[in-house]
Steps between C-alpha positions, in 0.01 A plus 500: 500500500711304749791684660841365399625298796785317324770680699321511834423126486870414473666692782752369755363358828373769738723399791810517283397844376427621854848398616670668204301823548579494873873479424472787251309711756772435758749639248289819458287427193150647513309202360130427549422163657307389188785574258670196347875506442615178335824333606769609260371859483746755640418816690832684511648788700321767704194285566338772714453705180292230328125462558305202368120513539233233537474205263815592306675201345875512434616193309830309513801670352355850532738757650377813672767746615491835674851596386570771758375630836242734346375289206133396533301213350125458546302207355124538550243226561417207270806556280713214370873528429607227257794263518841662448365855484735766639383815678793726590433839660748780562220754558140370480303226325125477566289216359121527526226253590401197292808515273655207318876521453596205279824301532833659407380863529761761598407824678784738585462866600864600448765526234872579504644827375667502158762774538816394314728675750470208744426129492132404508530300821617814687219726379196575714165336438235711332161406644132560425205317662300228325125508570276215380125552534238243603397207276813509282634196315868504407597224258799270536851631428390865511723777636361808676754784515540795742233769515223296335137523615277217377133597512226296665364211294786496249671206335868482405567241228762234563856600419434875512738770622295779656683834491204743521171530687214267406144633479218346706317201347737471206722232351866576428764278345833493323854629542459776595138442603243693299125542519324212321134548591256573781342224705130444435 
């Protein structure tokens, strides 16, 4: 069986990527020299808290944000972040090796308080880390909410809202996402 090289055969020129990574490193981002960050992708705020490993691909329109001075984001090797996906951390988001994050996926590890005694925009964030295991595929337009752990080898169906932990090697889908079946 031939390895899927569709993505890797259509990457930006190496020199262009080297220059972009160099600029990001000057700004404090911990990015491996083999990582590819497409033009139009945004790495926002507190770059020193974001670590991008080898052979990671971050496509145009993606936004990755460490929202405060202690928020951490780690993207492990051979993972792809699709176009217009948003990864916003107020505490910690960890994405494993060999993951595929499709376009328009939203990962956020915080939520606003809901106390009616004050306006929502003045309430503190409530945070819980998001941990995504190795070899996970998250389908387009999915939302991963605070405190979720997605087990190694799992698949999240397109358009899902994941509110609870996902077992290893399983397929979840829906709103809210529910167990559909195990991978074979």
